[in-house]
Structures are given as C-alpha cells and as structure tokens.
Amino acid sequence: MKKLPELRQEKNALKTQIRSIMDKATEEKHDLNADEGKQFDELRAKAESLDTDISRLEALADEERNQPGKPVDGKKVSNDERRHYRRGDRH
C-alpha cells in the first residue's frame, strides 16, 4: 500500500482533474456530455476510494501514536555494564 503523503497527493491530482472537467463545461456553457460525465464519475470514484485508504492509514497512525511504549525484552543490565556505558568504555 502507498504511504499517506502519496495517497493525499494522488487525491489532490484527481480533484484537479475533476475541477478541470467542470471548469471546461462552465466555460463552454454546457452541461457535461456523456464522455465528460463518465470521466467525472470515474475520477470521483477513484478519489472516494483514496479517501477510504487515507482514513484507514490515518486511523492506524493514530492507534500507533496512542500505544504505550513496549517494555524492553532481554536480560537486565548489570551495574558494571552501566558504568562502562556511561563512561564510553574508556579505561
């Protein structure tokens, strides 16, 4: 699956195309013809599908942000190891 910024960019591109279709019809002072209507509907369906994907990824990001930190697994660190770590293992 694409990342959130890519999906948002793709959705914005679709919205620009949709707006272009509508602006062209307005400039030419006519309703959408069959081809324009079909193209409009297809682009709108793609944009709505992207909305769904975007919502899912945003919900997942929210869940991940709100999760408490995971405890560190493994053995406990000894005092001797801590001392070496603090001083950068200098002798």
PDB file of C-alpha atoms in Angstrom:
ATOM      1  CA  MET A   1       0.000   0.000   0.000  1.00  0.00           C
ATOM      2  CA  LYS A   2       1.177   3.517  -0.717  1.00  0.00           C
ATOM      3  CA  LYS A   3       2.143   5.907   2.034  1.00  0.00           C
ATOM      4  CA  LEU A   4      -0.147   8.634   3.321  1.00  0.00           C
ATOM      5  CA  PRO A   5       1.562  11.585   1.568  1.00  0.00           C
ATOM      6  CA  GLU A   6       1.467   9.731  -1.760  1.00  0.00           C
ATOM      7  CA  LEU A   7      -2.239   8.989  -1.369  1.00  0.00           C
ATOM      8  CA  ARG A   8      -3.013  12.601  -0.498  1.00  0.00           C
ATOM      9  CA  GLN A   9      -1.028  13.817  -3.498  1.00  0.00           C
ATOM     10  CA  GLU A  10      -2.845  11.384  -5.777  1.00  0.00           C
ATOM     11  CA  LYS A  11      -6.216  12.524  -4.402  1.00  0.00           C
ATOM     12  CA  ASN A  12      -5.312  16.178  -4.991  1.00  0.00           C
ATOM     13  CA  ALA A  13      -4.361  15.359  -8.587  1.00  0.00           C
ATOM     14  CA  LEU A  14      -7.746  13.683  -9.096  1.00  0.00           C
ATOM     15  CA  LYS A  15      -9.548  16.684  -7.607  1.00  0.00           C
ATOM     16  CA  THR A  16      -7.659  18.946 -10.021  1.00  0.00           C
ATOM     17  CA  GLN A  17      -8.757  16.791 -12.965  1.00  0.00           C
ATOM     18  CA  ILE A  18     -12.356  16.797 -11.743  1.00  0.00           C
ATOM     19  CA  ARG A  19     -12.286  20.582 -11.348  1.00  0.00           C
ATOM     20  CA  SER A  20     -10.832  20.905 -14.860  1.00  0.00           C
ATOM     21  CA  ILE A  21     -13.735  18.936 -16.342  1.00  0.00           C
ATOM     22  CA  MET A  22     -16.269  21.114 -14.548  1.00  0.00           C
ATOM     23  CA  ASP A  23     -14.485  24.368 -15.432  1.00  0.00           C
ATOM     24  CA  LYS A  24     -14.326  23.414 -19.106  1.00  0.00           C
ATOM     25  CA  ALA A  25     -18.055  22.714 -19.213  1.00  0.00           C
ATOM     26  CA  THR A  26     -18.759  26.001 -17.422  1.00  0.00           C
ATOM     27  CA  GLU A  27     -16.555  27.979 -19.826  1.00  0.00           C
ATOM     28  CA  GLU A  28     -18.253  26.361 -22.802  1.00  0.00           C
ATOM     29  CA  LYS A  29     -21.639  26.996 -21.160  1.00  0.00           C
ATOM     30  CA  HIS A  30     -22.937  23.453 -21.372  1.00  0.00           C
ATOM     31  CA  ASP A  31     -23.750  20.550 -19.116  1.00  0.00           C
ATOM     32  CA  LEU A  32     -21.367  17.643 -19.020  1.00  0.00           C
ATOM     33  CA  ASN A  33     -21.657  15.482 -22.116  1.00  0.00           C
ATOM     34  CA  ALA A  34     -21.673  11.683 -21.857  1.00  0.00           C
ATOM     35  CA  ASP A  35     -17.884  11.334 -22.064  1.00  0.00           C
ATOM     36  CA  GLU A  36     -17.261  14.129 -19.571  1.00  0.00           C
ATOM     37  CA  GLY A  37     -19.857  12.698 -17.205  1.00  0.00           C
ATOM     38  CA  LYS A  38     -18.307   9.248 -17.419  1.00  0.00           C
ATOM     39  CA  GLN A  39     -14.813  10.642 -16.823  1.00  0.00           C
ATOM     40  CA  PHE A  40     -16.101  12.747 -13.907  1.00  0.00           C
ATOM     41  CA  ASP A  41     -17.760   9.720 -12.301  1.00  0.00           C
ATOM     42  CA  GLU A  42     -14.656   7.534 -12.722  1.00  0.00           C
ATOM     43  CA  LEU A  43     -12.353  10.166 -11.236  1.00  0.00           C
ATOM     44  CA  ARG A  44     -14.743  10.780  -8.363  1.00  0.00           C
ATOM     45  CA  ALA A  45     -14.934   7.037  -7.607  1.00  0.00           C
ATOM     46  CA  LYS A  46     -11.133   6.847  -7.528  1.00  0.00           C
ATOM     47  CA  ALA A  47     -10.995   9.864  -5.195  1.00  0.00           C
ATOM     48  CA  GLU A  48     -13.550   8.265  -2.861  1.00  0.00           C
ATOM     49  CA  SER A  49     -11.537   5.049  -2.839  1.00  0.00           C
ATOM     50  CA  LEU A  50      -8.444   7.047  -1.909  1.00  0.00           C
ATOM     51  CA  ASP A  51     -10.440   8.712   0.881  1.00  0.00           C
ATOM     52  CA  THR A  52     -11.106   5.265   2.322  1.00  0.00           C
ATOM     53  CA  ASP A  53      -7.428   4.296   2.147  1.00  0.00           C
ATOM     54  CA  ILE A  54      -6.377   7.630   3.649  1.00  0.00           C
ATOM     55  CA  SER A  55      -8.849   7.232   6.525  1.00  0.00           C
ATOM     56  CA  ARG A  56      -7.562   3.744   7.252  1.00  0.00           C
ATOM     57  CA  LEU A  57      -3.932   4.853   7.320  1.00  0.00           C
ATOM     58  CA  GLU A  58      -4.769   7.866   9.493  1.00  0.00           C
ATOM     59  CA  ALA A  59      -6.623   5.613  11.948  1.00  0.00           C
ATOM     60  CA  LEU A  60      -3.665   3.242  12.052  1.00  0.00           C
ATOM     61  CA  ALA A  61      -1.253   6.133  12.642  1.00  0.00           C
ATOM     62  CA  ASP A  62      -3.470   7.410  15.483  1.00  0.00           C
ATOM     63  CA  GLU A  63      -3.542   3.961  17.074  1.00  0.00           C
ATOM     64  CA  GLU A  64       0.226   3.620  16.831  1.00  0.00           C
ATOM     65  CA  ARG A  65       0.757   7.086  18.297  1.00  0.00           C
ATOM     66  CA  ASN A  66      -1.503   6.328  21.258  1.00  0.00           C
ATOM     67  CA  GLN A  67       0.048   2.973  22.156  1.00  0.00           C
ATOM     68  CA  PRO A  68       2.164   2.909  25.275  1.00  0.00           C
ATOM     69  CA  GLY A  69       5.822   2.100  24.788  1.00  0.00           C
ATOM     70  CA  LYS A  70       6.756  -1.541  24.673  1.00  0.00           C
ATOM     71  CA  PRO A  71       8.889  -2.869  27.505  1.00  0.00           C
ATOM     72  CA  VAL A  72      12.381  -3.881  26.552  1.00  0.00           C
ATOM     73  CA  ASP A  73      12.821  -7.631  26.395  1.00  0.00           C
ATOM     74  CA  GLY A  74      16.025  -9.373  27.283  1.00  0.00           C
ATOM     75  CA  LYS A  75      18.389  -9.638  30.163  1.00  0.00           C
ATOM     76  CA  LYS A  76      18.840  -6.983  32.769  1.00  0.00           C
ATOM     77  CA  VAL A  77      21.844  -4.714  32.532  1.00  0.00           C
ATOM     78  CA  SER A  78      24.364  -5.087  35.333  1.00  0.00           C
ATOM     79  CA  ASN A  79      25.831  -2.142  37.227  1.00  0.00           C
ATOM     80  CA  ASP A  80      29.212  -2.930  35.684  1.00  0.00           C
ATOM     81  CA  GLU A  81      27.717  -2.687  32.188  1.00  0.00           C
ATOM     82  CA  ARG A  82      26.063   0.622  33.080  1.00  0.00           C
ATOM     83  CA  ARG A  83      29.379   2.062  34.251  1.00  0.00           C
ATOM     84  CA  HIS A  84      31.085   1.036  31.005  1.00  0.00           C
ATOM     85  CA  TYR A  85      28.246   2.531  29.005  1.00  0.00           C
ATOM     86  CA  ARG A  86      28.298   5.841  30.904  1.00  0.00           C
ATOM     87  CA  ARG A  87      31.999   6.395  30.508  1.00  0.00           C
ATOM     88  CA  GLY A  88      32.087   5.152  26.933  1.00  0.00           C
ATOM     89  CA  ASP A  89      34.095   2.093  27.936  1.00  0.00           C
ATOM     90  CA  ARG A  90      37.214   4.205  28.485  1.00  0.00           C
ATOM     91  CA  HIS A  91      39.940   2.534  30.530  1.00  0.00           C
TER      92      HIS A  91
END
